[in-house]
Each structure stands twice: as C-alpha cells, then as structure tokens.
Amino acid sequence: MDSKSSRKNISQAIIRRLPRYYRYLGELKAEGVERISSSELSSLMNVTASQIRQDLNNFGGFGQQGYGYNVEYLYDEIGKILGIDRPHKIVTVGAGNLGSALSGYQNFPRYGFNILAMFDNDEAKIGSTIHGIPVLPVSKLTSYIEENGIEIVILAIPKEEARQIIHTLEGTSIRGVWNFAHTDFEMSGGIVVENVHLSESLMRLSYEIANSERLD
Amino acid sequence: MDSKSSRKNISQAIIRRLPRYYRYLGELKAEGVERISSSELSSLMNVTASQIRQDLNNFGGFGQQGYGYNVEYLYDEIGKILGIDRPHKIVTVGAGNLGSALSGYQNFPRYGFNILAMFDNDEAKIGSTIHGIPVLPVSKLTSYIEENGIEIVILAIPKEEARQIIHTLEGTSIRGVWNFAHTDFEMSGGIVVENVHLSESLMRLSYEIANSERLD
C-alpha cells in the first residue's frame, strides 16, 4: 500500500473514476465473481484496459499478470482508498424535500454513510422524525456535532442560508461538507467541500440535447 | 454565433464549466451589474482570467477589449448555448423520496425545466399529486410522452427497474435521460444520458477527507 504522501499527485480524473470501479467490483463480488482480467473489466465498464491498469497502478497495482484482479481484494482496497472502510457520521441541515430525500436515501447506509439527525428552523418539523431520523433545531447543530463526533454535514438549504451556516461550521470539528446549495464555497481549517449542483447537471443534459440529433 | 458543426470539438471540461458561468452571470444580472471584465469575473469565480477568455472564445468571444463583457448579453448567449433559452418538458419515473424531491425542486422551473408528471407503479400514489404534480401509472408513460412532447425523462428508480425501462424509452421520441439510478447506461437513437451518482459524489468527499488533514 502506498503511503499518503505518495498519493498526492493523483489526478481529479482518477478520483472521479474510483467510485465507479468500486461500484462495478461490488456488483461482481455480489455475483460471486472471484477474479477478473483488466480486459474483462474494460468491456464491462466501457473504459480501455490500459486506462484501468494505469489507474490502478496509482495505488500499487493489485493485479497479477495472467491472473487478473482478485475482485474482493481490489474492492476492499479501493474502499480503503475512498475512506469507506469505516463508517461516517453525518447530519443534514435542511429538512425540506431534498434534505429529507437525501437523508432517507437507502444506498448511503450500505457504504457506511449514516445520517443521524436533520436540522431545520421550521417549528412544524422540529421534534418530528422523517424516515426515522429526528429533526432538531438549527440552534443545536454545533453542540450536536461536537457531542456526537459528526464528520460530514449535508447542506440542503438555499444559498443565502448556506453562506451563513458555513461560518458556524468552520468553528466545529467536522471534516467535510456535501453542498447542495446553489452556490460554491471553500472552507477554512481543512474542511473539504463537495458541491453538487443539480441544476447544472440538468443544464449539461440540455446542452447535449441541443448539440445532438435524434436518430430514428 | 458559431454554427453547430464548428462547436463539435468543445471539451467536456468547458461544457462542465458553462453552467457555472451562467449561474454567476445570472447573479450579477440580478444585482444590476451591466458589465464585467474577465479579471473581475476571474476573482469572483476563482478561475484564471485567461481561462475565462479561452473558454468564452470557443463560442465566439463576446468580450470587447477595454470594455469587458456585457453581463446580460453573455448570460443570454450562454443560455442559448446550453439550450435553456426555451422550455423543456420533463417527466419523472419514480415517485419515491428522491423522485418527488427532484420533481418539486424549485430551482428547475426558473431555468425552463418543467416537470409535468411523475410515473410510479405504487397504487397508493397513482392518482395523487405530489408538489402539485400528478402521479400516473407507468403503463401510461410512453403514450404520455408522445401526446405531450416530453423531451427529458428523469429516472429516480432502482437500477434493475431502470435497466428495464430504458428499452421502452428508446422507442419514444424523447431526447434525453437524467439518470439517478445506481447504474450507467447508454441509449440508442441519439438519446443523451446524464448520470448523477449521488453515492459516488459522497465517496469522493470521503476520499478527500481521508486524504486531507483537519487544520485548527
């Protein structure tokens, strides 16, 4: 296994692809497949075999000539690289439609992404549970984070509110923010931000439609 | 304005950035800003001024030396490039938590993304409205698409169901699919697919956390 420092130069493109490797290997594992060659994985994932070899070489390889990759081993190793070999404690700020849907999303717990609470200012929601998750007042957010060792905060609130709350979050011990607010920001203190701009994804689809032709 | 064919070689990286330009220009426009230099836009967007000039040159420029960019004009032109200068008719397959939240997402109509109906097999949901949007049986999906000129289908269903439904959709006149199912696919007939893998986005955040250090 490479040390952290030797991984510093891994490109964003590879990091973007790693979860996809993880997903395909997870499916192969679930189907009972024990090993796979880079060319088989290549045709499955629609990526060239040489890219697969190059990508995985960044993390020490894992493959053996003439044998291919051990599916379970590679799955576990990529899980470690992605930091999902251990559970993550998460809270969601914003118990609206999107915040509630994300908090109850059934795919997350299987990867160890556990959403423990939602926070909202709406008196009608505070004290209730949504998808079994308690809704607490935003005034309790920082104390809840510290008392429960929360690592990730999901922001599912409008941009104006998000801009206010990030300053509060910078004073806590969280490690990352998954941001669905329609704004970009960076945070101090080494807190990592992953922005998900749903409207922009839909615009890219719109662009592709405008620049493609329907074939019948 | 460039013709379609001369835009063929625009990189995915630029296409990924265009909606972000559009968002920032929309905010400037809303604030009443009439013109902006590439260096001002650069510091606002945290992108180099030369990248901004290069990116926008792909579409014919729009800027004038010593004047900068006309905000409203550039906003409108990027809107045209993104194909959001006209409304899009959309339906959602899957009226679960995520499908409902996406269908009721308030940011979409302002860009002309209008979700007209949701489709589900759950008898308890069929005939109801969620966020004012009617829920119809999946058996009506293809006829509804043809009768209403639906252009985009949002898939918010599990991967097994998604794999089945894409074959049905290939026989319709839709132009694009916005896929939230936890699987990748391509479609025949020139139908464009934009995959949004939420779990993978959360894994990238987890990766960044595992490979960063909290600074206090």
CSV table of C-alpha atoms in Angstrom, one decimal:
chain,number,residue,atom,x,y,z
A,1,MET,CA,0.0,0.0,0.0
A,2,ASP,CA,1.3,3.4,-0.9
A,3,SER,CA,1.7,6.0,1.9
A,4,LYS,CA,-0.5,9.0,1.9
A,5,SER,CA,2.3,11.3,0.7
A,6,SER,CA,3.0,9.3,-2.4
A,7,ARG,CA,-0.6,9.7,-3.4
A,8,LYS,CA,-0.6,13.4,-3.5
A,9,ASN,CA,-0.4,13.7,-7.3
A,10,ILE,CA,-3.4,11.6,-8.1
A,11,SER,CA,-5.5,13.4,-10.7
A,12,GLN,CA,-9.0,14.5,-10.1
A,13,ALA,CA,-10.0,12.4,-13.1
A,14,ILE,CA,-8.8,9.2,-11.4
A,15,ILE,CA,-10.5,10.2,-8.2
A,16,ARG,CA,-13.7,10.7,-10.1
A,17,ARG,CA,-13.4,7.2,-11.6
A,18,LEU,CA,-12.6,5.3,-8.3
A,19,PRO,CA,-16.2,5.2,-7.0
A,20,ARG,CA,-17.2,3.7,-10.3
A,21,TYR,CA,-14.6,0.9,-10.1
A,22,TYR,CA,-15.9,0.3,-6.6
A,23,ARG,CA,-19.5,0.1,-7.8
A,24,TYR,CA,-18.6,-2.4,-10.6
A,25,LEU,CA,-16.4,-4.5,-8.3
A,26,GLY,CA,-19.2,-4.5,-5.7
A,27,GLU,CA,-21.6,-5.9,-8.3
A,28,LEU,CA,-19.1,-8.5,-9.4
A,29,LYS,CA,-18.5,-9.5,-5.8
A,30,ALA,CA,-22.3,-9.8,-5.2
A,31,GLU,CA,-22.5,-12.1,-8.3
A,32,GLY,CA,-19.8,-14.3,-6.8
A,33,VAL,CA,-17.1,-13.4,-9.3
A,34,GLU,CA,-13.7,-14.0,-7.7
A,35,ARG,CA,-11.3,-12.6,-10.3
A,36,ILE,CA,-11.4,-10.5,-13.4
A,37,SER,CA,-8.9,-9.5,-16.1
A,38,SER,CA,-8.4,-5.9,-16.9
A,39,SER,CA,-9.8,-6.6,-20.4
A,40,GLU,CA,-13.0,-8.1,-19.0
A,41,LEU,CA,-13.4,-5.2,-16.6
A,42,SER,CA,-12.6,-2.9,-19.5
A,43,SER,CA,-15.5,-4.2,-21.6
A,44,LEU,CA,-17.9,-4.1,-18.6
A,45,MET,CA,-17.0,-0.5,-17.7
A,46,ASN,CA,-16.5,0.8,-21.2
A,47,VAL,CA,-13.0,2.1,-20.3
A,48,THR,CA,-9.8,0.9,-22.1
A,49,ALA,CA,-7.9,-1.9,-20.4
A,50,SER,CA,-4.8,0.2,-20.4
A,51,GLN,CA,-6.6,3.0,-18.5
A,52,ILE,CA,-7.7,0.5,-15.9
A,53,ARG,CA,-4.2,-0.7,-15.5
A,54,GLN,CA,-2.8,2.8,-15.3
A,55,ASP,CA,-5.5,4.0,-12.9
A,56,LEU,CA,-5.0,1.0,-10.5
A,57,ASN,CA,-1.2,1.3,-10.7
A,58,ASN,CA,-1.5,4.6,-8.9
A,59,PHE,CA,-2.5,2.7,-5.9
A,60,GLY,CA,0.1,0.0,-6.1
A,61,GLY,CA,-1.4,-2.2,-8.8
A,62,PHE,CA,-3.2,-5.1,-7.2
A,63,GLY,CA,-3.2,-7.1,-10.4
A,64,GLN,CA,-1.1,-10.1,-11.3
A,65,GLN,CA,0.0,-10.9,-14.8
A,66,GLY,CA,-2.0,-13.9,-16.1
A,67,TYR,CA,-4.3,-14.0,-13.2
A,68,GLY,CA,-6.1,-10.6,-13.3
A,69,TYR,CA,-7.5,-8.9,-10.3
A,70,ASN,CA,-8.9,-10.5,-7.2
A,71,VAL,CA,-12.3,-8.9,-7.1
A,72,GLU,CA,-12.9,-8.9,-3.3
A,73,TYR,CA,-9.3,-7.8,-2.5
A,74,LEU,CA,-9.5,-4.9,-5.1
A,75,TYR,CA,-13.0,-3.9,-3.8
A,76,ASP,CA,-11.7,-3.8,-0.3
A,77,GLU,CA,-8.6,-1.9,-1.2
A,78,ILE,CA,-10.5,0.7,-3.2
A,79,GLY,CA,-12.9,1.0,-0.3
A,80,LYS,CA,-9.9,1.8,2.0
A,81,ILE,CA,-8.6,4.4,-0.5
A,82,LEU,CA,-12.1,6.0,-0.6
A,83,GLY,CA,-12.2,6.0,3.2
A,84,ILE,CA,-15.3,4.0,3.3
A,85,ASP,CA,-13.8,1.1,5.1
A,86,ARG,CA,-15.1,2.7,8.3
A,87,PRO,CA,-18.5,4.4,9.0
A,88,HIS,CA,-19.1,8.1,8.7
A,89,LYS,CA,-21.4,10.1,11.0
A,90,ILE,CA,-23.4,12.6,9.1
A,91,VAL,CA,-26.1,15.2,9.7
A,92,THR,CA,-28.3,17.1,7.2
A,93,VAL,CA,-29.1,20.8,7.5
A,94,GLY,CA,-32.4,21.4,5.9
A,95,ALA,CA,-35.4,19.0,6.3
A,96,GLY,CA,-37.1,20.1,3.1
A,97,ASN,CA,-37.9,17.8,0.2
A,98,LEU,CA,-34.3,17.4,-0.9
A,99,GLY,CA,-32.7,17.2,2.6
A,100,SER,CA,-35.3,14.6,3.6
A,101,ALA,CA,-34.9,12.5,0.4
A,102,LEU,CA,-31.1,12.5,0.8
A,103,SER,CA,-31.3,11.7,4.5
A,104,GLY,CA,-33.5,8.7,3.8
A,105,TYR,CA,-31.6,7.5,0.7
A,106,GLN,CA,-31.3,3.8,1.1
A,107,ASN,CA,-28.0,3.5,-0.7
A,108,PHE,CA,-26.0,5.5,1.8
A,109,PRO,CA,-26.0,3.3,4.9
A,110,ARG,CA,-24.7,0.3,2.9
A,111,TYR,CA,-21.5,2.4,2.3
A,112,GLY,CA,-21.3,3.4,6.0
A,113,PHE,CA,-22.8,6.8,5.4
A,114,ASN,CA,-25.0,7.1,8.4
A,115,ILE,CA,-27.3,10.1,8.8
A,116,LEU,CA,-28.0,10.6,12.4
A,117,ALA,CA,-30.1,13.8,12.5
A,118,MET,CA,-31.6,16.6,10.4
A,119,PHE,CA,-31.7,20.2,11.4
A,120,ASP,CA,-34.3,22.8,10.5
A,121,ASN,CA,-35.8,26.1,11.7
A,122,ASP,CA,-39.3,25.1,10.9
A,123,GLU,CA,-41.2,24.6,14.2
A,124,ALA,CA,-43.6,22.3,12.5
A,125,LYS,CA,-40.8,19.8,11.7
A,126,ILE,CA,-38.7,20.2,14.8
A,127,GLY,CA,-39.3,17.2,17.2
A,128,SER,CA,-40.7,15.0,14.4
A,129,THR,CA,-38.9,12.2,12.6
A,130,ILE,CA,-38.5,11.9,8.9
A,131,HIS,CA,-37.6,8.4,7.5
A,132,GLY,CA,-36.8,7.6,11.2
A,133,ILE,CA,-34.4,10.4,11.5
A,134,PRO,CA,-35.0,13.1,14.2
A,135,VAL,CA,-35.4,16.7,13.2
A,136,LEU,CA,-33.7,19.1,15.6
A,137,PRO,CA,-33.5,22.9,15.8
A,138,VAL,CA,-30.6,24.5,13.9
A,139,SER,CA,-29.6,26.2,17.2
A,140,LYS,CA,-28.5,22.7,18.4
A,141,LEU,CA,-26.3,22.0,15.4
A,142,THR,CA,-22.8,22.8,16.7
A,143,SER,CA,-23.4,21.1,20.1
A,144,TYR,CA,-24.8,18.0,18.4
A,145,ILE,CA,-21.8,17.9,16.1
A,146,GLU,CA,-19.3,18.0,19.0
A,147,GLU,CA,-21.2,15.6,21.2
A,148,ASN,CA,-21.7,13.0,18.5
A,149,GLY,CA,-18.4,13.3,16.6
A,150,ILE,CA,-20.2,14.3,13.4
A,151,GLU,CA,-17.8,14.2,10.4
A,152,ILE,CA,-19.9,15.3,7.4
A,153,VAL,CA,-22.6,17.9,7.1
A,154,ILE,CA,-25.1,17.8,4.2
A,155,LEU,CA,-26.3,21.2,3.2
A,156,ALA,CA,-29.7,21.1,1.6
A,157,ILE,CA,-30.8,24.7,2.2
A,158,PRO,CA,-31.0,27.9,0.0
A,159,LYS,CA,-27.7,29.6,-0.8
A,160,GLU,CA,-28.2,32.6,1.4
A,161,GLU,CA,-28.7,30.4,4.5
A,162,ALA,CA,-25.8,28.2,3.4
A,163,ARG,CA,-23.5,31.1,3.2
A,164,GLN,CA,-24.4,32.0,6.8
A,165,ILE,CA,-24.1,28.5,8.2
A,166,ILE,CA,-20.7,27.7,6.8
A,167,HIS,CA,-19.0,30.2,9.2
A,168,THR,CA,-20.7,28.4,12.1
A,169,LEU,CA,-19.5,25.1,10.7
A,170,GLU,CA,-15.9,26.3,10.4
A,171,GLY,CA,-15.7,26.5,14.2
A,172,THR,CA,-16.6,22.8,14.6
A,173,SER,CA,-14.6,19.7,14.3
A,174,ILE,CA,-16.3,18.4,11.1
A,175,ARG,CA,-14.2,17.2,8.2
A,176,GLY,CA,-16.4,17.8,5.2
A,177,VAL,CA,-19.5,19.4,3.7
A,178,TRP,CA,-21.6,17.9,0.9
A,179,ASN,CA,-23.2,21.0,-0.5
A,180,PHE,CA,-26.5,21.1,-2.5
A,181,ALA,CA,-27.0,24.8,-2.0
A,182,HIS,CA,-26.8,26.7,-5.4
A,183,THR,CA,-23.5,28.3,-4.6
A,184,ASP,CA,-19.8,27.4,-4.4
A,185,PHE,CA,-17.7,28.0,-1.4
A,186,GLU,CA,-14.4,26.9,0.2
A,187,MET,CA,-14.0,26.5,3.9
A,188,SER,CA,-11.1,27.2,6.2
A,189,GLY,CA,-9.5,24.8,8.6
A,190,GLY,CA,-9.0,22.0,6.1
A,191,ILE,CA,-12.8,21.3,5.8
A,192,VAL,CA,-13.4,19.6,2.4
A,193,VAL,CA,-16.4,20.7,0.3
A,194,GLU,CA,-18.0,18.6,-2.4
A,195,ASN,CA,-20.5,20.7,-4.4
A,196,VAL,CA,-23.4,19.0,-6.1
A,197,HIS,CA,-25.2,21.4,-8.4
A,198,LEU,CA,-28.3,19.6,-9.7
A,199,SER,CA,-29.4,22.5,-11.9
A,200,GLU,CA,-26.0,22.5,-13.6
A,201,SER,CA,-26.2,18.8,-14.3
A,202,LEU,CA,-29.6,19.3,-15.9
A,203,MET,CA,-28.1,22.1,-18.0
A,204,ARG,CA,-25.4,19.9,-19.3
A,205,LEU,CA,-28.0,17.4,-20.4
A,206,SER,CA,-29.9,20.3,-22.1
A,207,TYR,CA,-26.6,21.3,-23.8
A,208,GLU,CA,-26.0,17.8,-25.0
A,209,ILE,CA,-29.6,17.6,-26.4
A,210,ALA,CA,-29.2,20.9,-28.1
A,211,ASN,CA,-26.0,19.7,-29.8
A,212,SER,CA,-27.1,16.2,-30.7
A,213,GLU,CA,-29.5,14.9,-33.2
A,214,ARG,CA,-32.3,12.4,-32.6
A,215,LEU,CA,-31.7,9.3,-34.7
A,216,ASP,CA,-34.6,7.1,-35.5
B,1,MET,CA,-22.7,32.9,-33.4
B,2,ASP,CA,-20.8,29.8,-34.4
B,3,SER,CA,-22.7,27.1,-36.2
B,4,LYS,CA,-23.4,23.8,-34.5
B,5,SER,CA,-20.7,21.9,-36.5
B,6,SER,CA,-17.9,24.3,-35.6
B,7,ARG,CA,-18.7,23.6,-31.9
B,8,LYS,CA,-18.1,19.9,-32.2
B,9,ASN,CA,-14.6,19.9,-30.5
B,10,ILE,CA,-15.6,21.7,-27.3
B,11,SER,CA,-14.1,19.8,-24.4
B,12,GLN,CA,-16.2,18.2,-21.7
B,13,ALA,CA,-14.3,20.4,-19.3
B,14,ILE,CA,-15.6,23.5,-20.9
B,15,ILE,CA,-19.1,22.2,-21.0
B,16,ARG,CA,-18.9,21.4,-17.3
B,17,ARG,CA,-17.9,25.0,-16.6
B,18,LEU,CA,-20.6,26.7,-18.8
B,19,PRO,CA,-23.5,26.2,-16.3
B,20,ARG,CA,-21.3,27.8,-13.7
B,21,TYR,CA,-20.6,30.9,-15.8
B,22,TYR,CA,-24.4,31.0,-16.4
B,23,ARG,CA,-25.1,30.9,-12.6
B,24,TYR,CA,-22.6,33.7,-11.8
B,25,LEU,CA,-23.7,35.9,-14.7
B,26,GLY,CA,-27.3,35.3,-13.5
B,27,GLU,CA,-26.4,36.6,-10.1
B,28,LEU,CA,-24.6,39.6,-11.5
B,29,LYS,CA,-27.6,40.4,-13.7
B,30,ALA,CA,-29.9,40.1,-10.7
B,31,GLU,CA,-27.7,42.5,-8.8
B,32,GLY,CA,-28.0,45.0,-11.7
B,33,VAL,CA,-24.3,44.7,-12.9
B,34,GLU,CA,-24.2,45.6,-16.6
B,35,ARG,CA,-20.6,44.7,-17.5
B,36,ILE,CA,-17.7,42.9,-16.0
B,37,SER,CA,-14.1,42.4,-17.0
B,38,SER,CA,-12.6,38.9,-17.3
B,39,SER,CA,-10.3,39.7,-14.3
B,40,GLU,CA,-13.3,40.7,-12.1
B,41,LEU,CA,-15.2,37.6,-13.2
B,42,SER,CA,-12.0,35.6,-12.6
B,43,SER,CA,-11.7,36.7,-8.9
B,44,LEU,CA,-15.4,36.1,-8.4
B,45,MET,CA,-15.4,32.6,-9.9
B,46,ASN,CA,-11.9,31.6,-8.7
B,47,VAL,CA,-10.8,30.7,-12.2
B,48,THR,CA,-7.9,32.4,-14.0
B,49,ALA,CA,-8.9,35.3,-16.3
B,50,SER,CA,-7.1,33.6,-19.2
B,51,GLN,CA,-9.2,30.5,-18.8
B,52,ILE,CA,-12.3,32.6,-18.9
B,53,ARG,CA,-11.2,34.3,-22.1
B,54,GLN,CA,-10.2,30.9,-23.6
B,55,ASP,CA,-13.5,29.3,-22.6
B,56,LEU,CA,-15.6,32.1,-24.0
B,57,ASN,CA,-13.6,32.3,-27.1
B,58,ASN,CA,-14.9,28.8,-28.0
B,59,PHE,CA,-18.3,30.4,-28.5
B,60,GLY,CA,-17.2,33.4,-30.4
B,61,GLY,CA,-15.8,35.6,-27.6
B,62,PHE,CA,-18.5,38.1,-26.6
B,63,GLY,CA,-15.9,40.4,-24.9
B,64,GLN,CA,-14.5,43.7,-26.1
B,65,GLN,CA,-11.1,44.9,-25.2
B,66,GLY,CA,-11.3,47.7,-22.6
B,67,TYR,CA,-15.0,47.2,-22.0
B,68,GLY,CA,-15.3,43.7,-20.7
B,69,TYR,CA,-18.3,41.5,-21.1
B,70,ASN,CA,-21.9,42.7,-21.3
B,71,VAL,CA,-23.4,40.7,-18.5
B,72,GLU,CA,-27.0,40.3,-19.8
B,73,TYR,CA,-25.8,39.6,-23.4
B,74,LEU,CA,-23.3,37.0,-22.2
B,75,TYR,CA,-25.9,35.4,-19.9
B,76,ASP,CA,-28.4,35.2,-22.7
B,77,GLU,CA,-25.9,33.8,-25.2
B,78,ILE,CA,-24.7,31.1,-22.7
B,79,GLY,CA,-28.3,30.3,-22.1
B,80,LYS,CA,-28.7,29.7,-25.8
B,81,ILE,CA,-25.6,27.5,-26.0
B,82,LEU,CA,-27.0,25.5,-23.0
B,83,GLY,CA,-30.3,25.1,-24.8
B,84,ILE,CA,-32.2,26.8,-21.9
B,85,ASP,CA,-33.4,29.7,-23.9
B,86,ARG,CA,-36.6,27.6,-24.5
B,87,PRO,CA,-38.6,25.5,-22.0
B,88,HIS,CA,-38.1,21.7,-21.6
B,89,LYS,CA,-40.9,19.3,-20.9
B,90,ILE,CA,-39.9,16.7,-18.4
B,91,VAL,CA,-41.5,13.7,-16.6
B,92,THR,CA,-40.1,11.7,-13.7
B,93,VAL,CA,-40.2,8.0,-13.4
B,94,GLY,CA,-40.3,7.0,-9.7
B,95,ALA,CA,-42.4,9.0,-7.2
B,96,GLY,CA,-40.3,7.9,-4.2
B,97,ASN,CA,-38.5,10.3,-1.9
B,98,LEU,CA,-35.8,11.3,-4.5
B,99,GLY,CA,-38.1,11.4,-7.5
B,100,SER,CA,-40.6,13.6,-5.6
B,101,ALA,CA,-37.9,15.9,-4.2
B,102,LEU,CA,-36.4,16.4,-7.7
B,103,SER,CA,-39.8,16.9,-9.3
B,104,GLY,CA,-40.7,19.6,-6.8
B,105,TYR,CA,-37.2,21.3,-6.8
B,106,GLN,CA,-37.9,25.0,-7.0
B,107,ASN,CA,-34.8,25.9,-9.0
B,108,PHE,CA,-35.8,23.9,-12.1
B,109,PRO,CA,-38.8,25.9,-13.4
B,110,ARG,CA,-36.8,29.1,-13.4
B,111,TYR,CA,-34.5,27.6,-16.0
B,112,GLY,CA,-37.4,26.4,-18.0
B,113,PHE,CA,-37.2,22.8,-16.8
B,114,ASN,CA,-40.9,22.0,-16.3
B,115,ILE,CA,-41.8,18.7,-14.7
B,116,LEU,CA,-45.3,17.8,-15.9
B,117,ALA,CA,-46.0,14.4,-14.4
B,118,MET,CA,-44.5,11.6,-12.3
B,119,PHE,CA,-44.9,7.9,-13.0
B,120,ASP,CA,-45.0,5.1,-10.5
B,121,ASN,CA,-46.3,1.6,-10.0
B,122,ASP,CA,-47.5,2.2,-6.4
B,123,GLU,CA,-51.3,2.1,-6.4
B,124,ALA,CA,-51.3,4.3,-3.3
B,125,LYS,CA,-49.5,7.1,-5.2
B,126,ILE,CA,-51.3,6.8,-8.6
B,127,GLY,CA,-53.9,9.4,-8.9
B,128,SER,CA,-52.5,11.7,-6.2
B,129,THR,CA,-50.5,14.8,-6.7
B,130,ILE,CA,-47.1,15.5,-5.1
B,131,HIS,CA,-45.9,19.1,-5.0
B,132,GLY,CA,-48.8,19.8,-7.4
B,133,ILE,CA,-47.6,17.2,-9.9
B,134,PRO,CA,-49.9,14.3,-10.9
B,135,VAL,CA,-48.7,10.7,-10.3
B,136,LEU,CA,-49.7,8.4,-13.2
B,137,PRO,CA,-49.2,4.7,-13.7
B,138,VAL,CA,-46.0,3.6,-15.5
B,139,SER,CA,-48.2,1.8,-18.1
B,140,LYS,CA,-49.2,5.3,-19.4
B,141,LEU,CA,-45.6,6.5,-19.7
B,142,THR,CA,-45.0,6.1,-23.5
B,143,SER,CA,-48.4,7.4,-24.5
B,144,TYR,CA,-48.0,10.4,-22.2
B,145,ILE,CA,-44.5,11.2,-23.7
B,146,GLU,CA,-45.8,11.1,-27.3
B,147,GLU,CA,-49.0,13.1,-26.5
B,148,ASN,CA,-47.3,15.8,-24.6
B,149,GLY,CA,-44.0,16.1,-26.5
B,150,ILE,CA,-41.9,15.2,-23.5
B,151,GLU,CA,-38.2,15.7,-24.1
B,152,ILE,CA,-36.5,14.6,-20.9
B,153,VAL,CA,-37.1,11.7,-18.5
B,154,ILE,CA,-35.8,11.7,-15.0
B,155,LEU,CA,-35.1,8.2,-13.7
B,156,ALA,CA,-35.4,8.0,-9.9
B,157,ILE,CA,-35.8,4.3,-9.6
B,158,PRO,CA,-33.6,1.3,-8.6
B,159,LYS,CA,-31.1,0.1,-11.2
B,160,GLU,CA,-33.0,-3.1,-12.0
B,161,GLU,CA,-36.1,-1.2,-12.9
B,162,ALA,CA,-34.1,1.4,-14.8
B,163,ARG,CA,-32.5,-1.2,-17.0
B,164,GLN,CA,-35.9,-2.4,-18.0
B,165,ILE,CA,-37.4,1.0,-18.7
B,166,ILE,CA,-34.6,2.3,-20.9
B,167,HIS,CA,-35.6,-0.1,-23.6
B,168,THR,CA,-39.1,1.2,-23.5
B,169,LEU,CA,-37.8,4.8,-23.6
B,170,GLU,CA,-35.7,4.0,-26.7
B,171,GLY,CA,-38.8,3.6,-28.7
B,172,THR,CA,-40.2,7.0,-27.8
B,173,SER,CA,-39.3,10.5,-29.2
B,174,ILE,CA,-37.5,11.7,-26.0
B,175,ARG,CA,-34.1,13.4,-26.4
B,176,GLY,CA,-32.5,12.8,-23.0
B,177,VAL,CA,-32.5,10.9,-19.7
B,178,TRP,CA,-31.3,12.3,-16.4
B,179,ASN,CA,-30.4,9.2,-14.6
B,180,PHE,CA,-30.3,8.8,-10.8
B,181,ALA,CA,-30.4,5.0,-10.8
B,182,HIS,CA,-27.2,3.5,-9.5
B,183,THR,CA,-26.1,2.2,-12.9
B,184,ASP,CA,-24.6,3.6,-16.1
B,185,PHE,CA,-26.1,3.0,-19.5
B,186,GLU,CA,-26.0,4.4,-22.9
B,187,MET,CA,-29.1,4.7,-25.1
B,188,SER,CA,-29.6,4.1,-28.8
B,189,GLY,CA,-31.3,6.5,-31.2
B,190,GLY,CA,-29.2,9.6,-30.2
B,191,ILE,CA,-30.9,9.8,-26.7
B,192,VAL,CA,-28.4,11.6,-24.4
B,193,VAL,CA,-27.9,10.3,-20.9
B,194,GLU,CA,-26.6,12.3,-18.0
B,195,ASN,CA,-25.8,10.1,-15.0
B,196,VAL,CA,-25.9,11.5,-11.5
B,197,HIS,CA,-24.4,9.1,-9.0
B,198,LEU,CA,-25.1,10.6,-5.6
B,199,SER,CA,-23.3,7.8,-3.7
B,200,GLU,CA,-20.2,8.3,-5.8
B,201,SER,CA,-20.2,12.0,-5.0
B,202,LEU,CA,-20.3,11.2,-1.3
B,203,MET,CA,-17.4,8.7,-1.8
B,204,ARG,CA,-15.3,11.5,-3.4
B,205,LEU,CA,-15.9,13.6,-0.4
B,206,SER,CA,-15.0,10.7,1.8
B,207,TYR,CA,-11.8,10.2,-0.2
B,208,GLU,CA,-10.9,13.9,0.1
B,209,ILE,CA,-11.5,13.7,3.9
B,210,ALA,CA,-9.3,10.6,4.2
B,211,ASN,CA,-6.5,12.4,2.3
B,212,SER,CA,-6.7,15.7,4.0
B,213,GLU,CA,-5.8,17.0,7.4
B,214,ARG,CA,-8.0,19.0,9.7
B,215,LEU,CA,-6.3,22.3,10.5
B,216,ASP,CA,-7.3,24.2,13.6
